[in-house]
Every structure is written in C-alpha cells, then in structure tokens.
Amino acid sequence: AGVDSLMTAGEPLPMLHKELEVMVNGAGLTPAQALIAATRGAAHAIGVDNQRGTVEPGKVADLLLVAGDPTADIRNTRNIRYVIKDGRIVHTARPGAR
C-alpha cells in the first residue's frame, strides 16, 4: 500500500483510502488483510518492521483512531478521529467532522 501515483491536485496526500478500497473490492482481500498490507507489510517492505507497522511493546506509537470498524467496512478508515505520531496526538478531527 502507498502508491504515490494515486495523488491528485485536490488531495495533498496519497489516496491510501481509495487504495485500501481497491484492495478489498477489486483484489479480493478482506479488510483486515488490506490493513495488514498497509501497516505491517509496508513496514516490512521498507525494513522498519522492528520499529513500526504493528502495535506492540517497544515499537513507535503511530496510530490512526477511526470511528467505526475498518475490518467490517474498509471505508471506515476515512473516519479519522485522531492521528498519533511517535506517541503524541498530532491531529484531532473537528467535532461533527466525517
């Protein structure tokens, strides 16, 4: 996951949400498999899986907290409530934001 070629002028970040949806709806992965590919798999691919990519003691705390269960519906990854980077909250969604 993380194809930068999916960037558009209107989206300042790679379209990871769309890519996750394509992995599920187009490639046949389960939502859980797509999330693992985007986290543990991506960390392994760039050689940082000893520090990042899974939630476990001793690893860097980079997390997204979302409203809804993304393993039930991958589109719930779009409902970001908090972004935690290196163990610190760096973004909080505005109340009522989707």
mmCIF file of C-alpha atoms in Angstrom:
data_model
loop_
_atom_site.group_PDB
_atom_site.id
_atom_site.type_symbol
_atom_site.label_atom_id
_atom_site.label_comp_id
_atom_site.label_asym_id
_atom_site.label_seq_id
_atom_site.Cartn_x
_atom_site.Cartn_y
_atom_site.Cartn_z
ATOM 1 C CA ALA A 1 0.000 0.000 0.000
ATOM 2 C CA GLY A 2 1.065 3.574 -0.519
ATOM 3 C CA VAL A 3 1.152 4.123 -4.263
ATOM 4 C CA ASP A 4 2.120 7.768 -4.596
ATOM 5 C CA SER A 5 0.998 7.830 -8.222
ATOM 6 C CA LEU A 6 -2.579 7.943 -6.927
ATOM 7 C CA MET A 7 -2.036 11.533 -5.752
ATOM 8 C CA THR A 8 -4.167 14.293 -7.283
ATOM 9 C CA ALA A 9 -4.023 18.071 -7.113
ATOM 10 C CA GLY A 10 -7.075 18.131 -4.835
ATOM 11 C CA GLU A 11 -5.615 15.561 -2.426
ATOM 12 C CA PRO A 12 -2.403 16.590 -0.668
ATOM 13 C CA LEU A 13 -1.697 13.029 0.474
ATOM 14 C CA PRO A 14 -1.599 9.732 -1.405
ATOM 15 C CA MET A 15 -5.061 8.283 -1.821
ATOM 16 C CA LEU A 16 -4.447 5.461 0.631
ATOM 17 C CA HIS A 17 -8.125 5.147 1.496
ATOM 18 C CA LYS A 18 -9.020 4.564 -2.144
ATOM 19 C CA GLU A 19 -6.140 2.108 -2.477
ATOM 20 C CA LEU A 20 -7.397 0.136 0.538
ATOM 21 C CA GLU A 21 -10.865 0.043 -1.001
ATOM 22 C CA VAL A 22 -9.433 -1.270 -4.290
ATOM 23 C CA MET A 23 -7.503 -3.949 -2.400
ATOM 24 C CA VAL A 24 -10.787 -5.109 -0.851
ATOM 25 C CA ASN A 25 -13.281 -4.552 -3.658
ATOM 26 C CA GLY A 26 -11.001 -5.171 -6.625
ATOM 27 C CA ALA A 27 -8.308 -7.573 -5.439
ATOM 28 C CA GLY A 28 -10.468 -9.632 -3.095
ATOM 29 C CA LEU A 29 -8.555 -9.061 0.141
ATOM 30 C CA THR A 30 -10.519 -8.901 3.356
ATOM 31 C CA PRO A 31 -10.467 -5.509 5.071
ATOM 32 C CA ALA A 32 -8.153 -6.972 7.733
ATOM 33 C CA GLN A 33 -5.737 -8.243 5.066
ATOM 34 C CA ALA A 34 -5.691 -4.829 3.383
ATOM 35 C CA LEU A 35 -4.936 -3.115 6.711
ATOM 36 C CA ILE A 36 -2.123 -5.567 7.414
ATOM 37 C CA ALA A 37 -0.667 -4.915 3.948
ATOM 38 C CA ALA A 38 -0.767 -1.174 4.601
ATOM 39 C CA THR A 39 0.839 -1.410 8.032
ATOM 40 C CA ARG A 40 2.894 -4.487 8.862
ATOM 41 C CA GLY A 41 3.540 -5.305 5.202
ATOM 42 C CA ALA A 42 4.604 -1.766 4.331
ATOM 43 C CA ALA A 43 6.927 -1.542 7.354
ATOM 44 C CA HIS A 44 8.498 -4.864 6.374
ATOM 45 C CA ALA A 45 8.927 -3.752 2.756
ATOM 46 C CA ILE A 46 10.988 -0.725 3.785
ATOM 47 C CA GLY A 47 12.894 -2.555 6.506
ATOM 48 C CA VAL A 48 11.491 -0.857 9.605
ATOM 49 C CA ASP A 49 9.245 -3.638 10.889
ATOM 50 C CA ASN A 50 11.380 -3.931 14.021
ATOM 51 C CA GLN A 51 10.250 -0.381 14.942
ATOM 52 C CA ARG A 52 6.896 0.204 13.204
ATOM 53 C CA GLY A 53 3.979 -1.489 11.495
ATOM 54 C CA THR A 54 2.296 -3.255 14.418
ATOM 55 C CA VAL A 55 1.062 -2.270 17.849
ATOM 56 C CA GLU A 56 3.285 -3.922 20.430
ATOM 57 C CA PRO A 57 5.623 -3.001 23.286
ATOM 58 C CA GLY A 58 8.858 -1.328 22.212
ATOM 59 C CA LYS A 59 7.573 -0.060 18.867
ATOM 60 C CA VAL A 60 6.891 3.537 17.870
ATOM 61 C CA ALA A 61 3.282 4.526 18.547
ATOM 62 C CA ASP A 62 1.978 5.713 15.166
ATOM 63 C CA LEU A 63 -1.785 5.189 15.111
ATOM 64 C CA LEU A 64 -4.991 6.335 13.495
ATOM 65 C CA LEU A 65 -8.102 6.167 15.621
ATOM 66 C CA VAL A 66 -11.203 5.973 13.481
ATOM 67 C CA ALA A 67 -14.938 5.978 14.057
ATOM 68 C CA GLY A 68 -16.315 2.621 13.007
ATOM 69 C CA ASP A 69 -14.706 -0.742 12.458
ATOM 70 C CA PRO A 70 -12.487 -0.804 9.359
ATOM 71 C CA THR A 71 -12.378 -4.611 9.467
ATOM 72 C CA ALA A 72 -16.151 -4.595 8.927
ATOM 73 C CA ASP A 73 -16.101 -1.834 6.278
ATOM 74 C CA ILE A 74 -12.781 -0.599 4.887
ATOM 75 C CA ARG A 75 -14.388 2.787 4.136
ATOM 76 C CA ASN A 76 -14.304 3.467 7.884
ATOM 77 C CA THR A 77 -10.592 4.318 7.503
ATOM 78 C CA ARG A 78 -11.823 7.655 6.164
ATOM 79 C CA ASN A 79 -13.489 8.497 9.509
ATOM 80 C CA ILE A 80 -10.283 9.636 11.197
ATOM 81 C CA ARG A 81 -10.746 10.996 14.707
ATOM 82 C CA TYR A 82 -7.137 11.151 15.946
ATOM 83 C CA VAL A 83 -3.690 10.806 14.435
ATOM 84 C CA ILE A 84 -0.961 9.739 16.845
ATOM 85 C CA LYS A 85 2.637 10.082 15.673
ATOM 86 C CA ASP A 86 5.558 8.965 17.820
ATOM 87 C CA GLY A 87 3.150 8.583 20.747
ATOM 88 C CA ARG A 88 1.742 12.146 20.513
ATOM 89 C CA ILE A 89 -1.625 13.283 19.180
ATOM 90 C CA VAL A 90 -0.865 15.423 16.136
ATOM 91 C CA HIS A 91 -4.387 15.739 14.738
ATOM 92 C CA THR A 92 -7.873 15.729 16.212
ATOM 93 C CA ALA A 93 -10.944 15.805 13.970
ATOM 94 C CA ARG A 94 -13.275 18.726 14.358
ATOM 95 C CA PRO A 95 -16.480 17.852 16.246
ATOM 96 C CA GLY A 96 -19.076 16.652 13.766
ATOM 97 C CA ALA A 97 -16.482 16.055 11.016
ATOM 98 C CA ARG A 98 -16.757 12.905 8.960
#
